[in-house]
Coordinates of C-alpha atoms in Angstrom, one line a residue:
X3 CA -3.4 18.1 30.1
X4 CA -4.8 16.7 26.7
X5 CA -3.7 13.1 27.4
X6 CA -5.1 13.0 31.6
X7 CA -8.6 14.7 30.1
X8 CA -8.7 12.1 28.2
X9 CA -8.4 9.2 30.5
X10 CA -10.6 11.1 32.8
X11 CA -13.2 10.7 29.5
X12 CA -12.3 7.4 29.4
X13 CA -12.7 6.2 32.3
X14 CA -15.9 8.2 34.1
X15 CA -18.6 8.9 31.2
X16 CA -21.1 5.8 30.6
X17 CA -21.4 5.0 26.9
X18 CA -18.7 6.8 25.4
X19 CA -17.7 3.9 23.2
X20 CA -20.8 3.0 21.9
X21 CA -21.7 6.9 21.4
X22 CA -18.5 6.9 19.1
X23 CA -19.6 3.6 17.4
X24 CA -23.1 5.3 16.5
X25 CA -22.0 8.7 15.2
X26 CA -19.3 6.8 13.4
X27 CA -22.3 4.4 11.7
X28 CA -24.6 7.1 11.5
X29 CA -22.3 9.7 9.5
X30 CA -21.4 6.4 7.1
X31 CA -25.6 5.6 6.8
X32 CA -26.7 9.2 6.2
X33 CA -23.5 10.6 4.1
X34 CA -21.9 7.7 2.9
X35 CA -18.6 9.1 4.2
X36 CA -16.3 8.7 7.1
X37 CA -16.6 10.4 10.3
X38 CA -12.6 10.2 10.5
X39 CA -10.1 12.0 8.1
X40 CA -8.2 8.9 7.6
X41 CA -9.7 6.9 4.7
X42 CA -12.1 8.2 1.6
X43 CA -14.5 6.7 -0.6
X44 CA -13.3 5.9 -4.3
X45 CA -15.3 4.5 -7.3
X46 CA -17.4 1.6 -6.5
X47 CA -16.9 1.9 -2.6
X48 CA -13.2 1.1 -2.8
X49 CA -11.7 2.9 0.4
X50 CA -7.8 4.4 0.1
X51 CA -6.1 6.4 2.6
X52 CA -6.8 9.9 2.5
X53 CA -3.5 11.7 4.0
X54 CA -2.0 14.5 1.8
X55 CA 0.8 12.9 1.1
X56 CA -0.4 9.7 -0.3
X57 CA -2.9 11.9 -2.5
X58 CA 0.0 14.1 -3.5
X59 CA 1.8 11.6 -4.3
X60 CA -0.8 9.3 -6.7
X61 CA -0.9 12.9 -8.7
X62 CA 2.9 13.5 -8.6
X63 CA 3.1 16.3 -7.0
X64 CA 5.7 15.2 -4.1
X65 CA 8.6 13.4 -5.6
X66 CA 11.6 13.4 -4.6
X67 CA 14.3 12.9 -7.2
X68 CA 17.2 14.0 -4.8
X69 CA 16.1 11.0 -2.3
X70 CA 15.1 9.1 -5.0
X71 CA 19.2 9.4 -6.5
X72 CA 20.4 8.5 -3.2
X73 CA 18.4 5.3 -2.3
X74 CA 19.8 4.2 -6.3
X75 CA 23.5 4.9 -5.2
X76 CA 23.2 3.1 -1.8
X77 CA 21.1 0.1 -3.9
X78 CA 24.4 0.2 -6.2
X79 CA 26.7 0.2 -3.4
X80 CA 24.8 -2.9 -2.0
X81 CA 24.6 -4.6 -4.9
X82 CA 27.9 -4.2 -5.4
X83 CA 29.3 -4.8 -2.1
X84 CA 27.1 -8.0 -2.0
X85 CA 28.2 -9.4 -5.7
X86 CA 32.1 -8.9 -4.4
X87 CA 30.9 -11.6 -1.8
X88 CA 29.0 -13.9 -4.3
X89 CA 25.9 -13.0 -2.3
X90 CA 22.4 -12.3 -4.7
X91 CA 21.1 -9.3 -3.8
X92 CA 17.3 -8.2 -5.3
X93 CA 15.7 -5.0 -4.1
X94 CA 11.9 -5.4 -4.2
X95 CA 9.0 -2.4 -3.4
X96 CA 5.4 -3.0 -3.2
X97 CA 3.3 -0.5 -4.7
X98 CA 0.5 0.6 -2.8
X99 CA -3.2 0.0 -3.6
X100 CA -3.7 3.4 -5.6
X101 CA -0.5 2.3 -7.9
X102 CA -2.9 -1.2 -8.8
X103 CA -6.0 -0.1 -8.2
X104 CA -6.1 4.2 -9.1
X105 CA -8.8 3.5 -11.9
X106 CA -11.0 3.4 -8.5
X107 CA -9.4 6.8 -7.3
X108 CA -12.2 9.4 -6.9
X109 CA -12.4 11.5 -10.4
X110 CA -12.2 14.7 -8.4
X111 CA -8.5 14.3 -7.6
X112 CA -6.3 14.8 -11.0
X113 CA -3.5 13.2 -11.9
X114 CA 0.0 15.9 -13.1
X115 CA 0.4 13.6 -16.3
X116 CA 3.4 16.7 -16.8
X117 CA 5.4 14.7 -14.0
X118 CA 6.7 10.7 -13.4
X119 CA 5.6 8.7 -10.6
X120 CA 7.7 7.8 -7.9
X121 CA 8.1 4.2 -8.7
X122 CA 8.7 4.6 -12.2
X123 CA 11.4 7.2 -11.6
X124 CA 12.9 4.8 -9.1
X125 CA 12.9 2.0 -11.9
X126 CA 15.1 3.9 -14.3
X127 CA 17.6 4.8 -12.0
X128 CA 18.0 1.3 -11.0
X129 CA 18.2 0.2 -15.0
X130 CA 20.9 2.6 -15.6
X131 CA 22.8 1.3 -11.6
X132 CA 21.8 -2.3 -12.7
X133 CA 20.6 -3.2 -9.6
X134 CA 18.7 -6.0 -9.7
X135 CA 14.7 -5.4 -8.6
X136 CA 11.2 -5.9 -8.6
X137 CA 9.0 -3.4 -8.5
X138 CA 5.9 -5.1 -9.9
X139 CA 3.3 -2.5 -10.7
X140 CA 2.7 -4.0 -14.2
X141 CA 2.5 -7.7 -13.4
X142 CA 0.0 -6.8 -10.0
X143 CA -2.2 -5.2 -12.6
X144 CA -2.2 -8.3 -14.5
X145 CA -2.4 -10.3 -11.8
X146 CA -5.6 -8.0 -10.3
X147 CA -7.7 -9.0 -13.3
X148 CA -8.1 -12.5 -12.2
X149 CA -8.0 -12.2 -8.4
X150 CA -8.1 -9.1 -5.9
X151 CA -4.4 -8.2 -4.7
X152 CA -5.6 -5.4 -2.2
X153 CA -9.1 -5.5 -0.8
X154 CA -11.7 -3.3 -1.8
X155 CA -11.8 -1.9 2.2
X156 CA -10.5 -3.5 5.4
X157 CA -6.8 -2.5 5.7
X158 CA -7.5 0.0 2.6
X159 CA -3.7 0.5 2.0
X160 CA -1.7 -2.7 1.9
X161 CA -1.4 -5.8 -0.3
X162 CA -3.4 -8.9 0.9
X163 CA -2.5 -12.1 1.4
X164 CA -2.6 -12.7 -2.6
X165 CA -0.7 -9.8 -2.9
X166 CA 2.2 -11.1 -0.8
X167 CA 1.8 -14.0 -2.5
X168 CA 2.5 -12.7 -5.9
X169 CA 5.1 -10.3 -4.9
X170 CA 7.2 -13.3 -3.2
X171 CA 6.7 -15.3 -6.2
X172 CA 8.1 -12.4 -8.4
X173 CA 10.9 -12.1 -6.3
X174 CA 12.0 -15.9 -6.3
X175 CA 11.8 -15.7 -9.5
X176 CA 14.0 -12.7 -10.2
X177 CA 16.4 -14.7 -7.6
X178 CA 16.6 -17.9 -10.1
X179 CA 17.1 -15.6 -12.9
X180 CA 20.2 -14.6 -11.3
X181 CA 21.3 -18.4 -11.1
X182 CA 20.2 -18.6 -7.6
X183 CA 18.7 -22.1 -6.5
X184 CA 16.0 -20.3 -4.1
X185 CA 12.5 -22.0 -4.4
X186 CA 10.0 -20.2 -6.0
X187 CA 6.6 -20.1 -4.0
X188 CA 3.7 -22.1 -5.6
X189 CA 0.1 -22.1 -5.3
X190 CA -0.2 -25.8 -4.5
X191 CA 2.0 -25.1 -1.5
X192 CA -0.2 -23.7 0.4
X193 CA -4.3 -24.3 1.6
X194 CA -6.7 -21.4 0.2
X195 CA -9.3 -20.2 2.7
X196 CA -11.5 -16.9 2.6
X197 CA -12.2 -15.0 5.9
X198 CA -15.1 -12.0 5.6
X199 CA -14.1 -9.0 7.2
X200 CA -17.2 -6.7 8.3
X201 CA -15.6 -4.0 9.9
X202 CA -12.0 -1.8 8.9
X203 CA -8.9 -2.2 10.2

């Protein structure tokens, strides 16, 4: 009943759109806050998701060593399996914006300093299965103090094009490391060009 209520909103009252378009604009003018419960303002306007579960998890309060062992043991077993067949094998994660960016997290939401973060958990299992990896939290912070890696607020949760850039490059280099002959991407490969987004993903 929800869903055919809906069309029949959809498709018989005048102006709906642009009613949503304006409370949405005038709840971000007056407030300075979203009218949806999807995104939140940090420090300096950065926007981050706003879901429990990506909060919970930039404090530390949802991880999950039991899944976290068995992603390392079937990493090992790949690895493994892979190395048997003289195939190079690198497991890579992207951290997400609040790993690179959390100094822009809002103050109000603590951090449990008591507990590890996911990805650094993950790391240590894979040291100790020797599964080759890139999880490059440290070298995207490096990298974010010369260029921006995620953007300050349209599509407030993944990597940009820099981003992608950098993590490719990591992992072609982790590859040739290995002894692998796999080019590694290069900045004078490609054409740089800037597109302004006004409006969120």
């Amino acid at each position: 009943y929800n869903e055919w209520y809906l069309h029949y909103a959809e498709d018989r009252i005048g102006f709906r759109q642009e009613a949503i378009r304006f409370y949405t604009k005038a709840v971000h003018s007056l407030f300075h806050e979203f009218a949806e419960e999807l995104h939140m303002y940090g420090k300096e306007d950065y926007v981050f998701p706003a879901d429990e579960g990506y909060i919970q998890s930039y404090q530390h309060l949802n991880t999950d060593e039991e899944l976290i062992d068995s992603l390392a043991v079937y990493l090992q077993n790949t690895n493994e399996y892979l190395k048997a067949k003289n195939i190079p094998f690198v497991f890579m994660i992207c951290p997400d914006k609040k790993s690179i960016y959390g100094e822009y997290f809002p103050d109000y939401i603590h951090v449990d300093k008591t507990k590890q973060d996911t990805l650094s958990l993950l790391a240590g299992k894979l040291d100790k299965a020797e599964v080759p990896y890139v999880i490059p939290v440290e070298e995207f912070r490096e990298a974010a103090k010369t260029a921006r890696i995620y953007n300050k607020k349209y599509d407030s949760a993944h990597w940009n094009d820099f981003g992608a850039f950098y993590g490719v490059q990591l992992v072609g280099e982790k590859f040739r490391s290995q002894g692998s002959s796999a080019p590694v991407l290069q900045e004078k490969d490609y054409v740089l060009s800037f597109e302004e987004m006004k409006t969120m993903e």
